[in-house]
PDB file of C-alpha atoms in Angstrom:
ATOM      1  CA  MET U 210      91.942 -44.183  86.917  1.00 45.00           C
ATOM      2  CA  LYS U 211      89.280 -46.818  87.579  1.00 45.00           C
ATOM      3  CA  VAL U 212      86.961 -45.683  84.775  1.00 44.00           C
ATOM      4  CA  PRO U 213      89.550 -45.932  81.931  1.00 48.00           C
ATOM      5  CA  LEU U 214      90.700 -49.286  83.326  1.00 47.00           C
ATOM      6  CA  ILE U 215      87.156 -50.650  83.386  1.00 45.00           C
ATOM      7  CA  THR U 216      86.549 -49.337  79.858  1.00 49.00           C
ATOM      8  CA  LEU U 217      89.741 -50.970  78.676  1.00 46.00           C
ATOM      9  CA  LEU U 218      88.718 -54.290  80.241  1.00 45.00           C
ATOM     10  CA  ILE U 219      85.324 -54.090  78.551  1.00 47.00           C
ATOM     11  CA  VAL U 220      86.965 -53.373  75.181  1.00 47.00           C
ATOM     12  CA  LEU U 221      89.411 -56.236  75.604  1.00 47.00           C
ATOM     13  CA  SER U 222      86.675 -58.659  76.556  1.00 49.00           C
ATOM     14  CA  SER U 223      84.620 -57.552  73.551  1.00 47.00           C
ATOM     15  CA  VAL U 224      87.595 -58.040  71.260  1.00 42.00           C
ATOM     16  CA  ILE U 225      88.189 -61.531  72.572  1.00 47.00           C
ATOM     17  CA  ALA U 226      84.555 -62.540  72.027  1.00 50.00           C
ATOM     18  CA  ALA U 227      84.257 -60.772  68.671  1.00 53.00           C
ATOM     19  CA  GLU U 228      83.976 -62.451  65.299  1.00 68.00           C
ATOM     20  CA  LYS U 229      87.359 -62.392  63.588  1.00 74.00           C
ATOM     21  CA  HIS U 230      88.093 -61.926  59.881  1.00 78.00           C
ATOM     22  CA  GLU U 231      91.419 -61.940  58.067  1.00 79.00           C
ATOM     23  CA  ALA U 232      92.083 -60.159  54.764  1.00 74.00           C
ATOM     24  CA  ALA U 233      92.846 -62.654  52.002  1.00 71.00           C
ATOM     25  CA  GLN U 234      95.674 -60.632  50.454  1.00 88.00           C
ATOM     26  CA  PRO U 235      98.026 -57.989  51.806  1.00 93.00           C
ATOM     27  CA  ILE U 236      97.363 -54.387  50.877  1.00 95.00           C
ATOM     28  CA  GLU U 237     100.196 -52.967  48.786  1.00 95.00           C
ATOM     29  CA  ALA U 238     100.912 -49.239  48.771  1.00 95.00           C
ATOM     30  CA  GLN U 239     103.616 -47.120  47.187  1.00 94.00           C
ATOM     31  CA  GLU U 240     105.764 -45.163  49.608  1.00 95.00           C
ATOM     32  CA  GLY U 241     104.511 -41.594  49.663  1.00 94.00           C
ATOM     33  CA  GLY U 242     101.112 -42.702  48.308  1.00 95.00           C
ATOM     34  CA  LYS U 243      97.922 -43.879  50.023  1.00 95.00           C
ATOM     35  CA  ALA U 244      96.962 -47.196  51.635  1.00 96.00           C
ATOM     36  CA  THR U 245      93.209 -47.914  51.659  1.00 96.00           C
ATOM     37  CA  VAL U 246      91.661 -50.629  53.845  1.00 94.00           C
ATOM     38  CA  GLN U 247      87.977 -51.466  53.387  1.00 94.00           C
ATOM     39  CA  TYR U 248      85.673 -53.851  55.218  1.00 94.00           C
ATOM     40  CA  ARG U 249      81.957 -54.345  54.452  1.00 92.00           C
ATOM     41  CA  THR U 250      79.600 -55.442  57.175  1.00 88.00           C
ATOM     42  CA  ASN U 251      76.738 -57.815  56.489  1.00 86.00           C
ATOM     43  CA  SER U 252      74.073 -55.111  56.924  1.00 81.00           C
ATOM     44  CA  PRO U 253      74.137 -51.463  55.796  1.00 86.00           C
ATOM     45  CA  THR U 254      74.048 -50.142  59.368  1.00 88.00           C
ATOM     46  CA  ASN U 255      75.108 -46.587  60.115  1.00 92.00           C
ATOM     47  CA  LEU U 256      78.335 -46.893  62.126  1.00 92.00           C
ATOM     48  CA  GLU U 257      78.992 -43.158  62.442  1.00 91.00           C
ATOM     49  CA  ASN U 258      78.284 -43.044  66.191  1.00 92.00           C
ATOM     50  CA  ASP U 259      79.595 -46.510  67.006  1.00 92.00           C
ATOM     51  CA  MET U 260      82.929 -47.276  68.625  1.00 94.00           C
ATOM     52  CA  LEU U 261      85.695 -48.305  66.250  1.00 95.00           C
ATOM     53  CA  ILE U 262      89.345 -49.005  67.077  1.00 94.00           C
ATOM     54  CA  CYS U 263      92.305 -49.761  64.754  1.00 95.00           C
ATOM     55  CA  LYS U 264      95.709 -50.857  66.122  1.00 94.00           C
ATOM     56  CA  ARG U 265      99.117 -52.178  65.126  1.00 94.00           C
ATOM     57  CA  LEU U 266      99.715 -55.817  65.996  1.00 91.00           C
ATOM     58  CA  ASP U 267     103.397 -56.306  65.237  1.00 87.00           C
ATOM     59  CA  GLY U 268     106.530 -54.588  66.467  1.00 76.00           C
ATOM     60  CA  ASN U 269     107.277 -53.226  69.905  1.00 72.00           C
ATOM     61  CA  PHE U 270     103.807 -51.802  70.506  1.00 70.00           C
ATOM     62  CA  SER U 271     101.959 -52.313  73.735  1.00 66.00           C
ATOM     63  CA  ASP U 272      98.186 -52.466  73.874  1.00 62.00           C
ATOM     64  CA  LEU U 273      97.974 -48.909  75.199  1.00 68.00           C
ATOM     65  CA  ASN U 274     100.141 -47.115  72.618  1.00 77.00           C
ATOM     66  CA  SER U 275      99.304 -49.118  69.481  1.00 89.00           C
ATOM     67  CA  TYR U 276      96.280 -47.056  68.350  1.00 93.00           C
ATOM     68  CA  ILE U 277      96.365 -45.711  64.812  1.00 95.00           C
ATOM     69  CA  TYR U 278      92.682 -44.623  64.751  1.00 96.00           C
ATOM     70  CA  SER U 279      89.761 -44.569  67.179  1.00 95.00           C
ATOM     71  CA  ARG U 280      86.181 -43.305  67.035  1.00 95.00           C
ATOM     72  CA  ARG U 281      83.423 -43.107  69.624  1.00 94.00           C
ATOM     73  CA  HIS U 282      80.053 -41.310  69.756  1.00 92.00           C
ATOM     74  CA  GLY U 283      80.801 -39.503  66.500  1.00 91.00           C
ATOM     75  CA  GLN U 284      84.129 -38.110  67.692  1.00 93.00           C
ATOM     76  CA  GLU U 285      87.498 -39.035  66.228  1.00 93.00           C
ATOM     77  CA  HIS U 286      90.526 -40.034  68.294  1.00 91.00           C
ATOM     78  CA  PRO U 287      89.074 -40.235  71.790  1.00 92.00           C
ATOM     79  CA  GLN U 288      92.160 -42.341  72.358  1.00 90.00           C
ATOM     80  CA  PRO U 289      95.228 -40.444  71.058  1.00 90.00           C
ATOM     81  CA  PRO U 290      96.918 -42.293  68.177  1.00 92.00           C
ATOM     82  CA  MET U 291     100.580 -43.196  67.985  1.00 91.00           C
ATOM     83  CA  GLU U 292     102.841 -40.270  67.132  1.00 91.00           C
ATOM     84  CA  GLN U 293     103.879 -41.754  63.786  1.00 91.00           C
ATOM     85  CA  TYR U 294     100.210 -42.027  62.698  1.00 94.00           C
ATOM     86  CA  ARG U 295      99.086 -38.621  63.916  1.00 93.00           C
ATOM     87  CA  ASN U 296      97.221 -36.678  61.180  1.00 94.00           C
ATOM     88  CA  ARG U 297      97.763 -39.534  58.715  1.00 96.00           C
ATOM     89  CA  THR U 298      94.675 -41.709  59.222  1.00 96.00           C
ATOM     90  CA  ARG U 299      91.003 -41.031  58.538  1.00 94.00           C
ATOM     91  CA  LEU U 300      87.707 -42.801  57.921  1.00 93.00           C
ATOM     92  CA  VAL U 301      85.449 -42.080  54.945  1.00 95.00           C
ATOM     93  CA  LEU U 302      82.229 -40.950  56.628  1.00 93.00           C
ATOM     94  CA  GLU U 303      80.077 -41.535  53.554  1.00 94.00           C
ATOM     95  CA  ASP U 304      81.008 -45.214  53.614  1.00 95.00           C
ATOM     96  CA  LEU U 305      80.706 -45.440  57.412  1.00 93.00           C
ATOM     97  CA  ARG U 306      77.052 -44.393  57.201  1.00 93.00           C
ATOM     98  CA  LYS U 307      76.482 -47.343  54.835  1.00 93.00           C
ATOM     99  CA  GLY U 308      78.062 -49.880  57.142  1.00 92.00           C
ATOM    100  CA  ILE U 309      81.415 -49.867  55.292  1.00 94.00           C
ATOM    101  CA  VAL U 310      84.671 -49.223  57.116  1.00 95.00           C
ATOM    102  CA  THR U 311      87.123 -47.468  54.770  1.00 96.00           C
ATOM    103  CA  LEU U 312      90.359 -46.555  56.504  1.00 96.00           C
ATOM    104  CA  GLU U 313      92.959 -44.447  54.655  1.00 97.00           C
ATOM    105  CA  ILE U 314      96.596 -43.944  55.629  1.00 96.00           C
ATOM    106  CA  PHE U 315      98.491 -41.232  53.756  1.00 95.00           C
ATOM    107  CA  PRO U 316     101.165 -40.430  53.035  1.00 96.00           C
ATOM    108  CA  VAL U 317     102.446 -43.969  53.460  1.00 96.00           C
ATOM    109  CA  HIS U 318     105.825 -44.468  55.172  1.00 95.00           C
ATOM    110  CA  SER U 319     108.080 -47.479  54.868  1.00 93.00           C
ATOM    111  CA  SER U 320     107.545 -48.122  58.602  1.00 92.00           C
ATOM    112  CA  ASP U 321     103.820 -48.687  57.952  1.00 94.00           C
ATOM    113  CA  SER U 322     104.500 -52.192  56.646  1.00 94.00           C
ATOM    114  CA  GLY U 323     103.021 -54.658  59.171  1.00 94.00           C
ATOM    115  CA  ARG U 324      99.902 -56.255  60.594  1.00 94.00           C
ATOM    116  CA  TYR U 325      96.831 -54.372  61.852  1.00 95.00           C
ATOM    117  CA  LYS U 326      93.413 -55.063  63.318  1.00 94.00           C
ATOM    118  CA  CYS U 327      90.175 -53.075  63.592  1.00 96.00           C
ATOM    119  CA  PHE U 328      87.306 -53.714  66.020  1.00 95.00           C
ATOM    120  CA  ILE U 329      83.683 -52.660  65.423  1.00 93.00           C
ATOM    121  CA  ARG U 330      81.802 -52.785  68.704  1.00 91.00           C
ATOM    122  CA  LYS U 331      78.227 -52.581  67.367  1.00 84.00           C
ATOM    123  CA  GLN U 332      78.806 -55.464  64.978  1.00 86.00           C
ATOM    124  CA  ASN U 333      81.149 -57.229  67.428  1.00 91.00           C
ATOM    125  CA  ILE U 334      83.543 -57.842  64.511  1.00 91.00           C
ATOM    126  CA  THR U 335      87.315 -57.841  64.379  1.00 94.00           C
ATOM    127  CA  PHE U 336      89.080 -57.863  61.001  1.00 94.00           C
ATOM    128  CA  ASN U 337      92.835 -58.103  60.498  1.00 95.00           C
ATOM    129  CA  PHE U 338      94.869 -56.941  57.509  1.00 96.00           C
ATOM    130  CA  THR U 339      98.483 -56.547  56.419  1.00 96.00           C
ATOM    131  CA  ILE U 340     100.052 -53.544  54.653  1.00 96.00           C
ATOM    132  CA  VAL U 341     103.119 -53.940  52.429  1.00 96.00           C
ATOM    133  CA  VAL U 342     104.855 -50.683  51.509  1.00 96.00           C
ATOM    134  CA  ILE U 343     106.804 -50.653  48.227  1.00 95.00           C
ATOM    135  CA  PRO U 344     109.913 -48.481  48.667  1.00 93.00           C
ATOM    136  CA  LYS U 345     109.947 -45.523  46.358  1.00 83.00           C
ATOM    137  CA  LYS U 346     113.729 -45.181  46.283  1.00 71.00           C
ATOM    138  CA  LYS U 347     114.245 -48.608  44.736  1.00 59.00           C
ATOM    139  CA  THR U 348     111.741 -47.899  41.991  1.00 51.00           C
ATOM    140  CA  ASP U 349     113.334 -44.535  41.138  1.00 56.00           C
ATOM    141  CA  ALA U 350     116.851 -46.003  41.250  1.00 52.00           C
ATOM    142  CA  PHE U 351     115.804 -48.782  38.886  1.00 50.00           C
ATOM    143  CA  LYS U 352     114.340 -46.270  36.443  1.00 55.00           C
ATOM    144  CA  MET U 353     117.448 -44.081  36.562  1.00 52.00           C
ATOM    145  CA  THR U 354     119.767 -47.078  36.087  1.00 46.00           C
ATOM    146  CA  THR U 355     117.862 -48.454  33.098  1.00 43.00           C
ATOM    147  CA  ALA U 356     117.625 -44.999  31.527  1.00 47.00           C
ATOM    148  CA  SER U 357     121.371 -44.325  31.883  1.00 46.00           C
ATOM    149  CA  ALA U 358     122.284 -47.781  30.568  1.00 45.00           C
ATOM    150  CA  GLY U 359     119.913 -47.494  27.619  1.00 46.00           C
ATOM    151  CA  ILE U 360     117.872 -50.547  28.665  1.00 44.00           C
ATOM    152  CA  LYS U 361     114.328 -50.774  27.318  1.00 46.00           C
ATOM    153  CA  THR U 362     111.923 -51.657  30.117  1.00 43.00           C
ATOM    154  CA  ASN U 363     109.174 -52.453  27.611  1.00 47.00           C
ATOM    155  CA  PRO U 364     110.513 -54.721  24.848  1.00 42.00           C
ATOM    156  CA  ASP U 365     107.134 -54.865  23.098  1.00 49.00           C
ATOM    157  CA  ALA U 366     107.061 -51.120  22.576  1.00 46.00           C
ATOM    158  CA  GLU U 367     107.621 -49.865  19.060  1.00 51.00           C
ATOM    159  CA  PRO U 368     111.071 -48.377  18.386  1.00 48.00           C
ATOM    160  CA  THR U 369     111.348 -44.645  18.341  1.00 50.00           C
ATOM    161  CA  LYS U 370     111.068 -43.286  14.842  1.00 53.00           C
ATOM    162  CA  HIS U 371     113.634 -40.622  14.010  1.00 51.00           C
ATOM    163  CA  PRO U 372     112.675 -37.950  11.512  1.00 55.00           C
ATOM    164  CA  ASN U 373     113.878 -38.542   7.939  1.00 59.00           C
ATOM    165  CA  MET U 374     116.357 -35.795   7.039  1.00 64.00           C
ATOM    166  CA  MET U 375     115.772 -36.348   3.309  1.00 69.00           C
ATOM    167  CA  GLY U 376     112.242 -35.140   3.734  1.00 74.00           C
ATOM    168  CA  ILE U 377     113.366 -31.541   4.309  1.00 84.00           C
ATOM    169  CA  PRO U 378     114.992 -30.975   0.871  1.00 84.00           C
ATOM    170  CA  ILE U 379     112.067 -32.691  -0.820  1.00 88.00           C
ATOM    171  CA  ALA U 380     109.641 -30.421   0.985  1.00 87.00           C
ATOM    172  CA  VAL U 381     111.649 -27.318   0.007  1.00 88.00           C
ATOM    173  CA  PHE U 382     111.750 -28.429  -3.638  1.00 88.00           C
ATOM    174  CA  ALA U 383     108.001 -29.040  -3.615  1.00 90.00           C
ATOM    175  CA  VAL U 384     107.398 -25.541  -2.239  1.00 90.00           C
ATOM    176  CA  LEU U 385     109.591 -23.970  -4.935  1.00 91.00           C
ATOM    177  CA  VAL U 386     107.766 -25.872  -7.686  1.00 92.00           C
ATOM    178  CA  LEU U 387     104.441 -24.738  -6.262  1.00 91.00           C
ATOM    179  CA  VAL U 388     105.589 -21.115  -6.190  1.00 90.00           C
ATOM    180  CA  LEU U 389     106.784 -21.364  -9.804  1.00 89.00           C
ATOM    181  CA  VAL U 390     103.459 -22.794 -10.934  1.00 88.00           C
ATOM    182  CA  LEU U 391     101.597 -20.021  -9.164  1.00 87.00           C
ATOM    183  CA  VAL U 392     103.781 -17.390 -10.839  1.00 83.00           C
ATOM    184  CA  VAL U 393     103.127 -18.888 -14.287  1.00 83.00           C
ATOM    185  CA  ILE U 394      99.407 -19.007 -13.642  1.00 85.00           C
ATOM    186  CA  PHE U 395      99.474 -15.433 -12.418  1.00 80.00           C
ATOM    187  CA  ARG U 396     101.301 -14.202 -15.491  1.00 74.00           C
ATOM    188  CA  TRP U 397      98.992 -16.150 -17.787  1.00 73.00           C
ATOM    189  CA  ASN U 398      95.742 -14.961 -16.197  1.00 75.00           C
ATOM    190  CA  VAL U 399      96.694 -11.423 -15.160  1.00 67.00           C
ATOM    191  CA  ILE U 400      99.609 -10.051 -17.186  1.00 66.00           C
ATOM    192  CA  LYS U 401      98.683 -11.509 -20.575  1.00 66.00           C
ATOM    193  CA  PRO U 402      95.281  -9.709 -20.855  1.00 70.00           C
ATOM    194  CA  PHE U 403      97.028  -6.385 -20.201  1.00 67.00           C
ATOM    195  CA  ARG U 404      99.599  -7.210 -22.864  1.00 73.00           C
ATOM    196  CA  ARG U 405      96.866  -8.060 -25.347  1.00 75.00           C
ATOM    197  CA  ARG U 406      95.111  -4.786 -24.594  1.00 77.00           C
ATOM    198  CA  ARG U 407      98.371  -2.870 -25.073  1.00 78.00           C
ATOM    199  CA  ASP U 408      99.056  -4.607 -28.392  1.00 80.00           C
ATOM    200  CA  LYS U 409      95.532  -3.810 -29.523  1.00 80.00           C
ATOM    201  CA  GLU U 410      95.938  -0.150 -28.625  1.00 80.00           C
ATOM    202  CA  GLU U 411      99.287   0.022 -30.448  1.00 80.00           C
ATOM    203  CA  SER U 412      97.733  -1.584 -33.537  1.00 81.00           C
ATOM    204  CA  SER U 413      94.861   0.907 -33.414  1.00 81.00           C
ATOM    205  CA  GLU U 414      97.336   3.802 -33.218  1.00 80.00           C
ATOM    206  CA  LYS U 415      99.267   2.449 -36.205  1.00 81.00           C
ATOM    207  CA  GLU U 416      96.067   2.192 -38.261  1.00 82.00           C
ATOM    208  CA  THR U 417      95.166   5.756 -37.319  1.00 84.00           C
ATOM    209  CA  LEU U 418      98.610   6.996 -38.376  1.00 83.00           C
ATOM    210  CA  LYS U 419      98.344   5.163 -41.708  1.00 83.00           C
ATOM    211  CA  THR U 420      94.911   6.679 -42.324  1.00 85.00           C
ATOM    212  CA  GLN U 421      96.191  10.160 -41.520  1.00 83.00           C
ATOM    213  CA  GLU U 422      99.188   9.703 -43.855  1.00 83.00           C
ATOM    214  CA  ALA U 423      96.925   8.480 -46.647  1.00 84.00           C
ATOM    215  CA  GLU U 424      94.650  11.504 -46.196  1.00 83.00           C
ATOM    216  CA  ARG U 425      97.641  13.853 -46.305  1.00 83.00           C
ATOM    217  CA  ASP U 426      98.960  12.184 -49.488  1.00 81.00           C
ATOM    218  CA  GLU U 427      95.547  12.478 -51.112  1.00 82.00           C
ATOM    219  CA  GLN U 428      95.281  16.154 -50.187  1.00 83.00           C
ATOM    220  CA  ALA U 429      98.782  16.772 -51.594  1.00 81.00           C
ATOM    221  CA  LEU U 430      97.825  15.122 -54.882  1.00 82.00           C
ATOM    222  CA  GLN U 431      94.641  17.149 -55.149  1.00 81.00           C
ATOM    223  CA  TRP U 432      96.507  20.364 -54.454  1.00 80.00           C
ATOM    224  CA  SER U 433      99.152  19.488 -57.085  1.00 79.00           C
ATOM    225  CA  SER U 434      96.450  18.692 -59.675  1.00 79.00           C
ATOM    226  CA  GLN U 435      94.659  21.934 -59.026  1.00 78.00           C
ATOM    227  CA  LYS U 436      97.899  23.862 -59.382  1.00 75.00           C
ATOM    228  CA  ARG U 437      98.737  22.273 -62.763  1.00 73.00           C
ATOM    229  CA  GLY U 438      95.239  22.940 -64.069  1.00 70.00           C
ATOM    230  CA  ALA U 439      95.448  26.592 -63.180  1.00 66.00           C
ATOM    231  CA  GLY U 440      98.814  26.954 -64.971  1.00 61.00           C
ATOM    232  CA  GLY U 441      97.502  25.586 -68.381  1.00 54.00           C
ATOM    233  CA  ARG U 442      94.764  28.230 -68.676  1.00 53.00           C
ATOM    234  CA  GLN U 443      97.138  31.209 -68.136  1.00 49.00           C
ATOM    235  CA  ARG U 444      97.273  33.779 -71.052  1.00 51.00           C
ATOM    236  CA  ILE U 445     100.687  34.551 -72.572  1.00 47.00           C
ATOM    237  CA  PRO U 446     101.119  38.196 -73.951  1.00 52.00           C
ATOM    238  CA  SER U 447     102.830  38.805 -77.431  1.00 50.00           C
ATOM    239  CA  VAL U 448     104.859  41.825 -78.460  1.00 48.00           C
ATOM    240  CA  GLY U 449     103.880  43.555 -81.784  1.00 49.00           C
ATOM    241  CA  THR U 450     104.519  46.799 -83.645  1.00 47.00           C
ATOM    242  CA  GLY U 451     101.011  48.070 -83.376  1.00 50.00           C
ATOM    243  CA  GLY U 452     100.983  47.777 -79.651  1.00 49.00           C
ATOM    244  CA  GLY U 453      98.258  45.151 -79.738  1.00 50.00           C
ATOM    245  CA  SER U 454      98.320  41.629 -78.653  1.00 47.00           C
ATOM    246  CA  ASP U 455      97.429  38.409 -80.277  1.00 49.00           C
ATOM    247  CA  ASP U 456      95.896  35.498 -78.643  1.00 47.00           C
ATOM    248  CA  ARG U 457      97.655  32.320 -79.137  1.00 41.00           C
TER     249      ARG U 457
END
């Protein structure tokens, strides 16, 4: 019991003689989100193996049970943290090696609002800060209330544009006109050449029929002429007493 007591006395004496710094503004964090506290030392000294202690200052916390984070000889939490901060605090090692203390608390609870202090033994520096937790329930309730009441939270936003119902009939009419034009073009460029070819073939057939009829008429005339010519040269017999015949 003497060794921890002596160590505690040494830490307390170091804290009393340490250089103190106070954060200019409180650190705001949304409930359920992350609170990030950062302090930069004057020199980029590697603080990974140094002793660092962070505690709560307000509330009913004694000096022995007010730890939220502790580090010594490269090991985390040599001094067990408070139950409500267990597994919710950590240091960013990359920053610690550069002489920057970056402490993160997540997820943030409403009970985390309050005053804190951290002590860096190697630099003999103590810096204090305050965390203000913004309740999440109030924010959500405000959003739900404004949404149900139809209140616009952003008056500069442009009004919602509803679709114009007249645009639908106009679009349908335009599509029908386009289809009609395409049909006319199709008939003009595709059907009409076939019709012209058909008309040409029909005309050619008619000419052929006329030629054949003319040839048949001419043959009939020739045959009739030949028949009449053969009938004019036919000899007609005469009946006489002597049994002869006379040519007429």
